[in-house]
Amino acid sequence: ASLAIYEGKIIAVGNKQVDEIKNKYAFEIIDAEGMHLTSGIIDEHSHIALRSVNESAQVSSAEVRMSDALRPNDVNIYRQLAGGVTSAQLLHGSANPIGGQAAMIKLRWGCSAEQMKVENADGFIKFALGENVKQSNSSSFPTNASRFPQSRMGVEQVYVDAFTRAKEYEAARAVKGNTVRRDLELDALVEILNQKRFITCHSYVQSEINMLMHVADSMGFKVNTFTHILEGYKVADKMKVHGVGGSTFSDWWAYKYEVNDAIPYNAALMSSQGVTVAINSDDAEMGRRLNQEAAKSVKYGDLSQEEAW
């Protein structure tokens, strides 16, 4: 079949549809016989095109925005376009339990930072669990007590405390209006409670994945995506009930202690339970070949090529 593109937009799909408009435009004709034409790839977890990634000095940095740190001349935009990636979610790092607000971009090489932003995109925010958050790999661990939390149980309390404060803040502003001092951090958390901002959470270990879903259920919000989620195959049934997606690596494991139980069948097993699954990069080089990363689930898990795509 034929497909017509004009000024970067697909305007017709199918032989009949293209025939009806082909004389209205000056098209370049490309014979793609024997080739594959695919949709653009979306990278759910990327850190390219950013001048800064982590604001780690406090336990919650929900007020910072990755859209304020866009770097449109990053050569990785060009390279990833060559690999078929057309859109990416630029996430805050995983230094603290509640990170910054994500930026949704189209990979538009040669455009300004503002032109890269996806217009009217839903708001997202990065949360994180595990070793990074409790600073297990800090050179001064466990003596470094400069910032709470230092344990997995402390991470849970961060979320309970943060959303308790957000609810109290929202209630106070509803009654007293602008006499209650504006708090940009709590504004972002209130957006989560009102389903106007959505969570992507860095995660590995099943106990913490369960913990955050439990906290979310008890505090009245939802987790949109668990990213990395290398033990997702252990809790895929619970993820399905909660309605959370899994954005995972294809075959990374054992690069730190909490990843020891990761397996390359993770994506296929989560998918088999009805979880929406994606393969993310979290790496500028891997972002160039996400199609090949997804294809590994054909080998590990017997997905069809279409399911893997």
PDB file of C-alpha atoms in Angstrom:
ATOM      1  CA  ALA A   1       0.000   0.000   0.000  1.00  0.00           C
ATOM      2  CA  SER A   2       0.957   3.648  -0.297  1.00  0.00           C
ATOM      3  CA  LEU A   3       1.401   6.326   2.341  1.00  0.00           C
ATOM      4  CA  ALA A   4       1.676  10.087   1.854  1.00  0.00           C
ATOM      5  CA  ILE A   5       3.593  12.506   4.073  1.00  0.00           C
ATOM      6  CA  TYR A   6       3.462  16.280   3.740  1.00  0.00           C
ATOM      7  CA  GLU A   7       5.417  18.736   5.886  1.00  0.00           C
ATOM      8  CA  GLY A   8       6.190  16.042   8.424  1.00  0.00           C
ATOM      9  CA  LYS A   9       2.594  14.840   8.812  1.00  0.00           C
ATOM     10  CA  ILE A  10       1.029  11.613   7.546  1.00  0.00           C
ATOM     11  CA  ILE A  11      -1.908  12.830   5.456  1.00  0.00           C
ATOM     12  CA  ALA A  12      -3.082   9.659   3.692  1.00  0.00           C
ATOM     13  CA  VAL A  13      -2.736   5.892   4.158  1.00  0.00           C
ATOM     14  CA  GLY A  14      -3.763   3.375   1.477  1.00  0.00           C
ATOM     15  CA  ASN A  15      -3.558   3.293  -2.321  1.00  0.00           C
ATOM     16  CA  LYS A  16      -7.013   4.765  -2.953  1.00  0.00           C
ATOM     17  CA  GLN A  17      -6.526   7.521  -0.387  1.00  0.00           C
ATOM     18  CA  VAL A  18      -3.121   8.491  -1.807  1.00  0.00           C
ATOM     19  CA  ASP A  19      -4.399   8.435  -5.395  1.00  0.00           C
ATOM     20  CA  GLU A  20      -7.074  10.962  -4.448  1.00  0.00           C
ATOM     21  CA  ILE A  21      -4.548  13.560  -3.278  1.00  0.00           C
ATOM     22  CA  LYS A  22      -1.310  12.806  -5.124  1.00  0.00           C
ATOM     23  CA  ASN A  23      -1.852  15.522  -7.731  1.00  0.00           C
ATOM     24  CA  LYS A  24      -2.399  18.214  -5.100  1.00  0.00           C
ATOM     25  CA  TYR A  25       1.172  18.141  -3.796  1.00  0.00           C
ATOM     26  CA  ALA A  26       4.694  17.873  -5.176  1.00  0.00           C
ATOM     27  CA  PHE A  27       5.641  14.532  -3.679  1.00  0.00           C
ATOM     28  CA  GLU A  28       8.994  12.796  -3.776  1.00  0.00           C
ATOM     29  CA  ILE A  29       8.234   9.151  -4.480  1.00  0.00           C
ATOM     30  CA  ILE A  30      10.163   6.494  -2.558  1.00  0.00           C
ATOM     31  CA  ASP A  31       9.879   2.862  -3.632  1.00  0.00           C
ATOM     32  CA  ALA A  32       9.894   0.960  -0.325  1.00  0.00           C
ATOM     33  CA  GLU A  33       9.203  -2.501  -1.735  1.00  0.00           C
ATOM     34  CA  GLY A  34      10.789  -5.159   0.458  1.00  0.00           C
ATOM     35  CA  MET A  35      11.308  -2.708   3.315  1.00  0.00           C
ATOM     36  CA  HIS A  36       9.463  -2.168   6.574  1.00  0.00           C
ATOM     37  CA  LEU A  37       7.574   0.990   7.452  1.00  0.00           C
ATOM     38  CA  THR A  38       6.889   1.415  11.151  1.00  0.00           C
ATOM     39  CA  SER A  39       5.486   3.913  13.560  1.00  0.00           C
ATOM     40  CA  GLY A  40       7.930   6.144  15.403  1.00  0.00           C
ATOM     41  CA  ILE A  41       9.468   4.726  18.578  1.00  0.00           C
ATOM     42  CA  ILE A  42       8.674   6.373  21.923  1.00  0.00           C
ATOM     43  CA  ASP A  43      11.379   6.189  24.606  1.00  0.00           C
ATOM     44  CA  GLU A  44       9.604   6.239  27.971  1.00  0.00           C
ATOM     45  CA  HIS A  45      12.792   6.830  29.985  1.00  0.00           C
ATOM     46  CA  SER A  46      15.450   9.100  28.535  1.00  0.00           C
ATOM     47  CA  HIS A  47      17.956  11.644  29.822  1.00  0.00           C
ATOM     48  CA  ILE A  48      19.223  13.015  26.504  1.00  0.00           C
ATOM     49  CA  ALA A  49      19.030  16.694  25.555  1.00  0.00           C
ATOM     50  CA  LEU A  50      19.276  17.900  29.160  1.00  0.00           C
ATOM     51  CA  ARG A  51      21.784  20.273  30.757  1.00  0.00           C
ATOM     52  CA  SER A  52      21.012  18.887  34.217  1.00  0.00           C
ATOM     53  CA  VAL A  53      19.371  15.689  35.435  1.00  0.00           C
ATOM     54  CA  ASN A  54      19.384  15.439  39.260  1.00  0.00           C
ATOM     55  CA  GLU A  55      18.379  17.900  41.980  1.00  0.00           C
ATOM     56  CA  SER A  56      19.339  15.681  44.878  1.00  0.00           C
ATOM     57  CA  ALA A  57      19.871  17.959  47.871  1.00  0.00           C
ATOM     58  CA  GLN A  58      16.388  17.404  49.276  1.00  0.00           C
ATOM     59  CA  VAL A  59      14.120  14.397  49.580  1.00  0.00           C
ATOM     60  CA  SER A  60      11.475  15.879  47.285  1.00  0.00           C
ATOM     61  CA  SER A  61      12.256  18.153  44.358  1.00  0.00           C
ATOM     62  CA  ALA A  62       8.796  18.019  42.778  1.00  0.00           C
ATOM     63  CA  GLU A  63       9.026  21.722  41.952  1.00  0.00           C
ATOM     64  CA  VAL A  64      11.875  21.429  39.428  1.00  0.00           C
ATOM     65  CA  ARG A  65      11.118  20.929  35.733  1.00  0.00           C
ATOM     66  CA  MET A  66      13.204  19.143  33.142  1.00  0.00           C
ATOM     67  CA  SER A  67      11.685  21.428  30.524  1.00  0.00           C
ATOM     68  CA  ASP A  68      13.778  24.237  32.043  1.00  0.00           C
ATOM     69  CA  ALA A  69      16.981  22.335  31.261  1.00  0.00           C
ATOM     70  CA  LEU A  70      16.437  21.313  27.618  1.00  0.00           C
ATOM     71  CA  ARG A  71      19.507  21.263  25.380  1.00  0.00           C
ATOM     72  CA  PRO A  72      18.259  21.124  21.778  1.00  0.00           C
ATOM     73  CA  ASN A  73      21.714  20.807  20.180  1.00  0.00           C
ATOM     74  CA  ASP A  74      22.503  17.453  21.835  1.00  0.00           C
ATOM     75  CA  VAL A  75      23.801  15.211  19.025  1.00  0.00           C
ATOM     76  CA  ASN A  76      21.932  12.271  20.575  1.00  0.00           C
ATOM     77  CA  ILE A  77      18.702  13.745  19.186  1.00  0.00           C
ATOM     78  CA  TYR A  78      20.107  13.289  15.666  1.00  0.00           C
ATOM     79  CA  ARG A  79      21.471   9.822  16.395  1.00  0.00           C
ATOM     80  CA  GLN A  80      18.261   8.537  17.956  1.00  0.00           C
ATOM     81  CA  LEU A  81      16.162   9.862  15.087  1.00  0.00           C
ATOM     82  CA  ALA A  82      18.362   7.707  12.859  1.00  0.00           C
ATOM     83  CA  GLY A  83      17.343   4.736  15.005  1.00  0.00           C
ATOM     84  CA  GLY A  84      13.635   5.450  14.619  1.00  0.00           C
ATOM     85  CA  VAL A  85      12.964   7.231  17.930  1.00  0.00           C
ATOM     86  CA  THR A  86      10.627  10.164  17.363  1.00  0.00           C
ATOM     87  CA  SER A  87       9.459  10.995  20.896  1.00  0.00           C
ATOM     88  CA  ALA A  88      10.948  10.765  24.367  1.00  0.00           C
ATOM     89  CA  GLN A  89      10.070  11.396  27.975  1.00  0.00           C
ATOM     90  CA  LEU A  90      12.991  13.226  29.579  1.00  0.00           C
ATOM     91  CA  LEU A  91      13.061  12.217  33.222  1.00  0.00           C
ATOM     92  CA  HIS A  92      14.667  13.626  36.326  1.00  0.00           C
ATOM     93  CA  GLY A  93      17.299  11.355  37.857  1.00  0.00           C
ATOM     94  CA  SER A  94      16.782   8.829  40.644  1.00  0.00           C
ATOM     95  CA  ALA A  95      18.642  10.562  43.462  1.00  0.00           C
ATOM     96  CA  ASN A  96      15.590  11.195  45.626  1.00  0.00           C
ATOM     97  CA  PRO A  97      12.207   9.549  46.268  1.00  0.00           C
ATOM     98  CA  ILE A  98      10.279  12.394  44.627  1.00  0.00           C
ATOM     99  CA  GLY A  99      12.161  13.849  41.700  1.00  0.00           C
ATOM    100  CA  GLY A 100      11.340  16.581  39.213  1.00  0.00           C
ATOM    101  CA  GLN A 101       8.705  17.058  36.545  1.00  0.00           C
ATOM    102  CA  ALA A 102       9.304  15.268  33.240  1.00  0.00           C
ATOM    103  CA  ALA A 103       9.496  16.863  29.790  1.00  0.00           C
ATOM    104  CA  MET A 104       7.767  15.282  26.791  1.00  0.00           C
ATOM    105  CA  ILE A 105       9.584  16.071  23.560  1.00  0.00           C
ATOM    106  CA  LYS A 106       9.488  15.329  19.854  1.00  0.00           C
ATOM    107  CA  LEU A 107      13.017  14.764  18.534  1.00  0.00           C
ATOM    108  CA  ARG A 108      13.132  17.756  16.191  1.00  0.00           C
ATOM    109  CA  TRP A 109      16.741  18.244  15.113  1.00  0.00           C
ATOM    110  CA  GLY A 110      17.527  21.880  14.464  1.00  0.00           C
ATOM    111  CA  CYS A 111      14.608  23.260  16.477  1.00  0.00           C
ATOM    112  CA  SER A 112      14.620  25.329  19.649  1.00  0.00           C
ATOM    113  CA  ALA A 113      13.899  23.952  23.110  1.00  0.00           C
ATOM    114  CA  GLU A 114      10.377  25.356  23.018  1.00  0.00           C
ATOM    115  CA  GLN A 115       9.702  23.821  19.599  1.00  0.00           C
ATOM    116  CA  MET A 116      10.733  20.385  20.887  1.00  0.00           C
ATOM    117  CA  LYS A 117       8.098  20.293  23.615  1.00  0.00           C
ATOM    118  CA  VAL A 118       4.951  18.260  22.923  1.00  0.00           C
ATOM    119  CA  GLU A 119       2.115  20.759  23.000  1.00  0.00           C
ATOM    120  CA  ASN A 120      -0.525  20.129  25.687  1.00  0.00           C
ATOM    121  CA  ALA A 121       1.243  16.972  26.882  1.00  0.00           C
ATOM    122  CA  ASP A 122       0.045  15.411  30.138  1.00  0.00           C
ATOM    123  CA  GLY A 123       2.207  16.256  33.133  1.00  0.00           C
ATOM    124  CA  PHE A 124       4.500  13.523  34.460  1.00  0.00           C
ATOM    125  CA  ILE A 125       6.929  13.329  37.367  1.00  0.00           C
ATOM    126  CA  LYS A 126       9.767  11.011  38.367  1.00  0.00           C
ATOM    127  CA  PHE A 127       9.644   8.994  41.607  1.00  0.00           C
ATOM    128  CA  ALA A 128      12.364   6.558  42.657  1.00  0.00           C
ATOM    129  CA  LEU A 129      12.901   3.597  44.977  1.00  0.00           C
ATOM    130  CA  GLY A 130      15.836   1.485  46.066  1.00  0.00           C
ATOM    131  CA  GLU A 131      19.579   1.790  46.373  1.00  0.00           C
ATOM    132  CA  ASN A 132      19.930   5.144  44.623  1.00  0.00           C
ATOM    133  CA  VAL A 133      17.381   6.814  46.879  1.00  0.00           C
ATOM    134  CA  LYS A 134      18.749   5.525  50.168  1.00  0.00           C
ATOM    135  CA  GLN A 135      22.279   6.286  48.962  1.00  0.00           C
ATOM    136  CA  SER A 136      23.598   2.726  49.328  1.00  0.00           C
ATOM    137  CA  ASN A 137      26.336   3.449  46.818  1.00  0.00           C
ATOM    138  CA  SER A 138      27.469   6.674  48.429  1.00  0.00           C
ATOM    139  CA  SER A 139      31.158   6.585  49.344  1.00  0.00           C
ATOM    140  CA  SER A 140      30.267   7.493  52.933  1.00  0.00           C
ATOM    141  CA  PHE A 141      27.361   5.043  53.377  1.00  0.00           C
ATOM    142  CA  PRO A 142      26.176   4.247  56.045  1.00  0.00           C
ATOM    143  CA  THR A 143      27.761   7.119  57.951  1.00  0.00           C
ATOM    144  CA  ASN A 144      26.351   9.735  55.583  1.00  0.00           C
ATOM    145  CA  ALA A 145      23.224  10.855  57.397  1.00  0.00           C
ATOM    146  CA  SER A 146      23.064  14.242  55.713  1.00  0.00           C
ATOM    147  CA  ARG A 147      19.716  13.505  54.145  1.00  0.00           C
ATOM    148  CA  PHE A 148      16.735  11.378  55.091  1.00  0.00           C
ATOM    149  CA  PRO A 149      15.958   8.633  54.044  1.00  0.00           C
ATOM    150  CA  GLN A 150      18.794   6.172  54.512  1.00  0.00           C
ATOM    151  CA  SER A 151      16.644   3.020  54.406  1.00  0.00           C
ATOM    152  CA  ARG A 152      13.836   1.463  52.399  1.00  0.00           C
ATOM    153  CA  MET A 153      11.409   1.923  55.288  1.00  0.00           C
ATOM    154  CA  GLY A 154      12.320   5.604  55.321  1.00  0.00           C
ATOM    155  CA  VAL A 155      11.458   5.888  51.631  1.00  0.00           C
ATOM    156  CA  GLU A 156       7.905   4.709  52.347  1.00  0.00           C
ATOM    157  CA  GLN A 157       7.499   7.357  55.032  1.00  0.00           C
ATOM    158  CA  VAL A 158       8.672  10.051  52.620  1.00  0.00           C
ATOM    159  CA  TYR A 159       5.686   9.308  50.391  1.00  0.00           C
ATOM    160  CA  VAL A 160       3.193   9.122  53.247  1.00  0.00           C
ATOM    161  CA  ASP A 161       4.472  12.400  54.692  1.00  0.00           C
ATOM    162  CA  ALA A 162       4.576  14.184  51.326  1.00  0.00           C
ATOM    163  CA  PHE A 163       1.028  13.306  50.302  1.00  0.00           C
ATOM    164  CA  THR A 164      -0.314  14.000  53.799  1.00  0.00           C
ATOM    165  CA  ARG A 165       1.166  17.497  53.549  1.00  0.00           C
ATOM    166  CA  ALA A 166      -0.215  17.883  50.018  1.00  0.00           C
ATOM    167  CA  LYS A 167      -3.742  17.020  51.149  1.00  0.00           C
ATOM    168  CA  GLU A 168      -3.537  19.429  54.074  1.00  0.00           C
ATOM    169  CA  TYR A 169      -2.162  22.142  51.768  1.00  0.00           C
ATOM    170  CA  GLU A 170      -4.942  21.658  49.212  1.00  0.00           C
ATOM    171  CA  ALA A 171      -7.601  21.748  51.924  1.00  0.00           C
ATOM    172  CA  ALA A 172      -6.141  24.910  53.475  1.00  0.00           C
ATOM    173  CA  ARG A 173      -5.983  26.742  50.131  1.00  0.00           C
ATOM    174  CA  ALA A 174      -9.561  25.701  49.374  1.00  0.00           C
ATOM    175  CA  VAL A 175     -10.688  27.476  52.543  1.00  0.00           C
ATOM    176  CA  LYS A 176      -8.212  30.340  52.884  1.00  0.00           C
ATOM    177  CA  GLY A 177      -7.209  30.863  49.255  1.00  0.00           C
ATOM    178  CA  ASN A 178      -4.037  32.820  48.546  1.00  0.00           C
ATOM    179  CA  THR A 179      -3.574  33.666  52.195  1.00  0.00           C
ATOM    180  CA  VAL A 180      -1.929  30.237  52.360  1.00  0.00           C
ATOM    181  CA  ARG A 181       1.560  30.622  50.933  1.00  0.00           C
ATOM    182  CA  ARG A 182       2.007  29.048  47.494  1.00  0.00           C
ATOM    183  CA  ASP A 183       4.228  25.937  47.523  1.00  0.00           C
ATOM    184  CA  LEU A 184       5.371  24.750  44.090  1.00  0.00           C
ATOM    185  CA  GLU A 185       6.470  21.359  45.423  1.00  0.00           C
ATOM    186  CA  LEU A 186       3.056  20.658  46.962  1.00  0.00           C
ATOM    187  CA  ASP A 187       1.292  22.037  43.879  1.00  0.00           C
ATOM    188  CA  ALA A 188       2.859  19.198  41.866  1.00  0.00           C
ATOM    189  CA  LEU A 189       1.753  16.591  44.416  1.00  0.00           C
ATOM    190  CA  VAL A 190      -1.788  17.990  44.450  1.00  0.00           C
ATOM    191  CA  GLU A 191      -1.829  17.578  40.666  1.00  0.00           C
ATOM    192  CA  ILE A 192      -1.012  13.876  41.193  1.00  0.00           C
ATOM    193  CA  LEU A 193      -3.901  13.518  43.659  1.00  0.00           C
ATOM    194  CA  ASN A 194      -6.223  15.163  41.109  1.00  0.00           C
ATOM    195  CA  GLN A 195      -4.989  13.016  38.200  1.00  0.00           C
ATOM    196  CA  LYS A 196      -3.476  15.995  36.428  1.00  0.00           C
ATOM    197  CA  ARG A 197       0.093  14.733  36.799  1.00  0.00           C
ATOM    198  CA  PHE A 198       1.259  11.132  36.486  1.00  0.00           C
ATOM    199  CA  ILE A 199       4.033   9.117  38.112  1.00  0.00           C
ATOM    200  CA  THR A 200       6.878   7.258  36.464  1.00  0.00           C
ATOM    201  CA  CYS A 201       8.726   5.419  39.230  1.00  0.00           C
ATOM    202  CA  HIS A 202      12.281   4.018  39.092  1.00  0.00           C
ATOM    203  CA  SER A 203      11.979   0.569  40.695  1.00  0.00           C
ATOM    204  CA  TYR A 204      13.623  -2.820  41.042  1.00  0.00           C
ATOM    205  CA  VAL A 205      12.632  -4.920  44.067  1.00  0.00           C
ATOM    206  CA  GLN A 206       9.180  -6.478  44.411  1.00  0.00           C
ATOM    207  CA  SER A 207       8.761  -5.447  48.055  1.00  0.00           C
ATOM    208  CA  GLU A 208       9.120  -1.758  47.168  1.00  0.00           C
ATOM    209  CA  ILE A 209       6.934  -2.060  44.088  1.00  0.00           C
ATOM    210  CA  ASN A 210       4.211  -3.502  46.317  1.00  0.00           C
ATOM    211  CA  MET A 211       4.870  -0.794  48.904  1.00  0.00           C
ATOM    212  CA  LEU A 212       4.316   2.121  46.528  1.00  0.00           C
ATOM    213  CA  MET A 213       1.141   0.597  45.083  1.00  0.00           C
ATOM    214  CA  HIS A 214      -0.130   0.159  48.655  1.00  0.00           C
ATOM    215  CA  VAL A 215       0.761   3.753  49.563  1.00  0.00           C
ATOM    216  CA  ALA A 216      -0.908   4.984  46.369  1.00  0.00           C
ATOM    217  CA  ASP A 217      -4.092   3.037  47.097  1.00  0.00           C
ATOM    218  CA  SER A 218      -4.208   4.256  50.689  1.00  0.00           C
ATOM    219  CA  MET A 219      -3.499   7.896  49.792  1.00  0.00           C
ATOM    220  CA  GLY A 220      -5.853   8.044  46.809  1.00  0.00           C
ATOM    221  CA  PHE A 221      -3.573   8.236  43.776  1.00  0.00           C
ATOM    222  CA  LYS A 222      -2.297   5.916  41.053  1.00  0.00           C
ATOM    223  CA  VAL A 223       1.149   5.016  39.759  1.00  0.00           C
ATOM    224  CA  ASN A 224       1.157   5.311  35.971  1.00  0.00           C
ATOM    225  CA  THR A 225       4.424   3.496  35.159  1.00  0.00           C
ATOM    226  CA  PHE A 226       7.083   1.504  36.978  1.00  0.00           C
ATOM    227  CA  THR A 227      10.254   2.055  34.998  1.00  0.00           C
ATOM    228  CA  HIS A 228      13.146  -0.477  35.031  1.00  0.00           C
ATOM    229  CA  ILE A 229      10.912  -2.747  37.193  1.00  0.00           C
ATOM    230  CA  LEU A 230      13.282  -5.681  36.796  1.00  0.00           C
ATOM    231  CA  GLU A 231      11.345  -7.791  39.318  1.00  0.00           C
ATOM    232  CA  GLY A 232       8.068  -6.927  37.642  1.00  0.00           C
ATOM    233  CA  TYR A 233       7.571 -10.542  36.584  1.00  0.00           C
ATOM    234  CA  LYS A 234       7.108 -11.383  40.284  1.00  0.00           C
ATOM    235  CA  VAL A 235       4.246  -8.921  40.804  1.00  0.00           C
ATOM    236  CA  ALA A 236       2.703  -8.588  37.326  1.00  0.00           C
ATOM    237  CA  ASP A 237      -0.693  -9.760  38.574  1.00  0.00           C
ATOM    238  CA  LYS A 238      -0.742  -7.005  41.208  1.00  0.00           C
ATOM    239  CA  MET A 239       0.398  -4.453  38.635  1.00  0.00           C
ATOM    240  CA  LYS A 240      -2.508  -5.433  36.404  1.00  0.00           C
ATOM    241  CA  VAL A 241      -4.974  -4.866  39.261  1.00  0.00           C
ATOM    242  CA  HIS A 242      -3.469  -1.463  40.081  1.00  0.00           C
ATOM    243  CA  GLY A 243      -3.497  -0.483  36.398  1.00  0.00           C
ATOM    244  CA  VAL A 244       0.190   0.402  36.189  1.00  0.00           C
ATOM    245  CA  GLY A 245       2.416  -0.124  33.155  1.00  0.00           C
ATOM    246  CA  GLY A 246       5.948  -1.533  33.111  1.00  0.00           C
ATOM    247  CA  SER A 247       8.803   0.108  31.196  1.00  0.00           C
ATOM    248  CA  THR A 248      11.773  -2.199  31.471  1.00  0.00           C
ATOM    249  CA  PHE A 249      15.236  -3.038  30.209  1.00  0.00           C
ATOM    250  CA  SER A 250      15.416  -5.978  27.818  1.00  0.00           C
ATOM    251  CA  ASP A 251      18.283  -7.897  29.426  1.00  0.00           C
ATOM    252  CA  TRP A 252      20.164  -5.845  32.033  1.00  0.00           C
ATOM    253  CA  TRP A 253      20.928  -7.598  35.277  1.00  0.00           C
ATOM    254  CA  ALA A 254      23.458  -7.946  38.125  1.00  0.00           C
ATOM    255  CA  TYR A 255      24.972  -4.476  37.715  1.00  0.00           C
ATOM    256  CA  LYS A 256      24.083  -3.809  41.366  1.00  0.00           C
ATOM    257  CA  TYR A 257      22.802  -5.924  44.216  1.00  0.00           C
ATOM    258  CA  GLU A 258      19.092  -5.179  43.887  1.00  0.00           C
ATOM    259  CA  VAL A 259      19.163  -6.328  40.248  1.00  0.00           C
ATOM    260  CA  ASN A 260      20.366  -9.852  40.978  1.00  0.00           C
ATOM    261  CA  ASP A 261      16.936 -11.392  40.325  1.00  0.00           C
ATOM    262  CA  ALA A 262      16.423  -9.694  36.962  1.00  0.00           C
ATOM    263  CA  ILE A 263      15.730 -11.996  34.008  1.00  0.00           C
ATOM    264  CA  PRO A 264      15.441 -11.336  30.255  1.00  0.00           C
ATOM    265  CA  TYR A 265      11.937 -12.862  30.253  1.00  0.00           C
ATOM    266  CA  ASN A 266      10.618  -9.944  32.329  1.00  0.00           C
ATOM    267  CA  ALA A 267       8.962  -8.007  29.490  1.00  0.00           C
ATOM    268  CA  ALA A 268       7.242 -11.060  28.040  1.00  0.00           C
ATOM    269  CA  LEU A 269       6.004 -12.278  31.430  1.00  0.00           C
ATOM    270  CA  MET A 270       4.532  -8.902  32.359  1.00  0.00           C
ATOM    271  CA  SER A 271       2.896  -8.684  28.946  1.00  0.00           C
ATOM    272  CA  SER A 272       1.372 -12.139  29.377  1.00  0.00           C
ATOM    273  CA  GLN A 273      -0.440 -10.869  32.484  1.00  0.00           C
ATOM    274  CA  GLY A 274      -2.030  -8.020  30.541  1.00  0.00           C
ATOM    275  CA  VAL A 275       0.353  -5.293  31.715  1.00  0.00           C
ATOM    276  CA  THR A 276       1.171  -2.544  29.212  1.00  0.00           C
ATOM    277  CA  VAL A 277       4.914  -3.003  28.627  1.00  0.00           C
ATOM    278  CA  ALA A 278       7.591  -0.875  26.978  1.00  0.00           C
ATOM    279  CA  ILE A 279      11.353  -1.186  26.562  1.00  0.00           C
ATOM    280  CA  ASN A 280      13.149   1.955  27.728  1.00  0.00           C
ATOM    281  CA  SER A 281      16.704   3.095  27.192  1.00  0.00           C
ATOM    282  CA  ASP A 282      17.856   5.237  30.157  1.00  0.00           C
ATOM    283  CA  ASP A 283      20.979   5.357  28.037  1.00  0.00           C
ATOM    284  CA  ALA A 284      21.860   7.562  25.078  1.00  0.00           C
ATOM    285  CA  GLU A 285      23.499   4.729  23.159  1.00  0.00           C
ATOM    286  CA  MET A 286      20.739   2.195  23.770  1.00  0.00           C
ATOM    287  CA  GLY A 287      18.178   4.768  22.645  1.00  0.00           C
ATOM    288  CA  ARG A 288      19.523   4.358  19.098  1.00  0.00           C
ATOM    289  CA  ARG A 289      18.443   0.716  18.885  1.00  0.00           C
ATOM    290  CA  LEU A 290      15.272   0.244  20.932  1.00  0.00           C
ATOM    291  CA  ASN A 291      13.791  -1.820  18.099  1.00  0.00           C
ATOM    292  CA  GLN A 292      16.571  -4.367  18.583  1.00  0.00           C
ATOM    293  CA  GLU A 293      16.152  -4.231  22.361  1.00  0.00           C
ATOM    294  CA  ALA A 294      12.450  -5.018  22.003  1.00  0.00           C
ATOM    295  CA  ALA A 295      13.271  -7.841  19.583  1.00  0.00           C
ATOM    296  CA  LYS A 296      15.097  -9.667  22.375  1.00  0.00           C
ATOM    297  CA  SER A 297      11.675 -10.608  23.763  1.00  0.00           C
ATOM    298  CA  VAL A 298      11.139 -12.698  20.635  1.00  0.00           C
ATOM    299  CA  LYS A 299      14.092 -14.794  21.800  1.00  0.00           C
ATOM    300  CA  TYR A 300      13.381 -14.496  25.525  1.00  0.00           C
ATOM    301  CA  GLY A 301       9.670 -15.133  25.920  1.00  0.00           C
ATOM    302  CA  ASP A 302       8.519 -16.217  22.455  1.00  0.00           C
ATOM    303  CA  LEU A 303       6.705 -12.984  21.678  1.00  0.00           C
ATOM    304  CA  SER A 304       5.738 -12.546  18.059  1.00  0.00           C
ATOM    305  CA  GLN A 305       7.544  -9.831  16.129  1.00  0.00           C
ATOM    306  CA  GLU A 306       4.354  -7.758  16.190  1.00  0.00           C
ATOM    307  CA  GLU A 307       3.960  -8.149  19.957  1.00  0.00           C
ATOM    308  CA  ALA A 308       7.586  -7.200  20.491  1.00  0.00           C
ATOM    309  CA  TRP A 309       7.156  -4.113  18.311  1.00  0.00           C
TER     310      TRP A 309
END
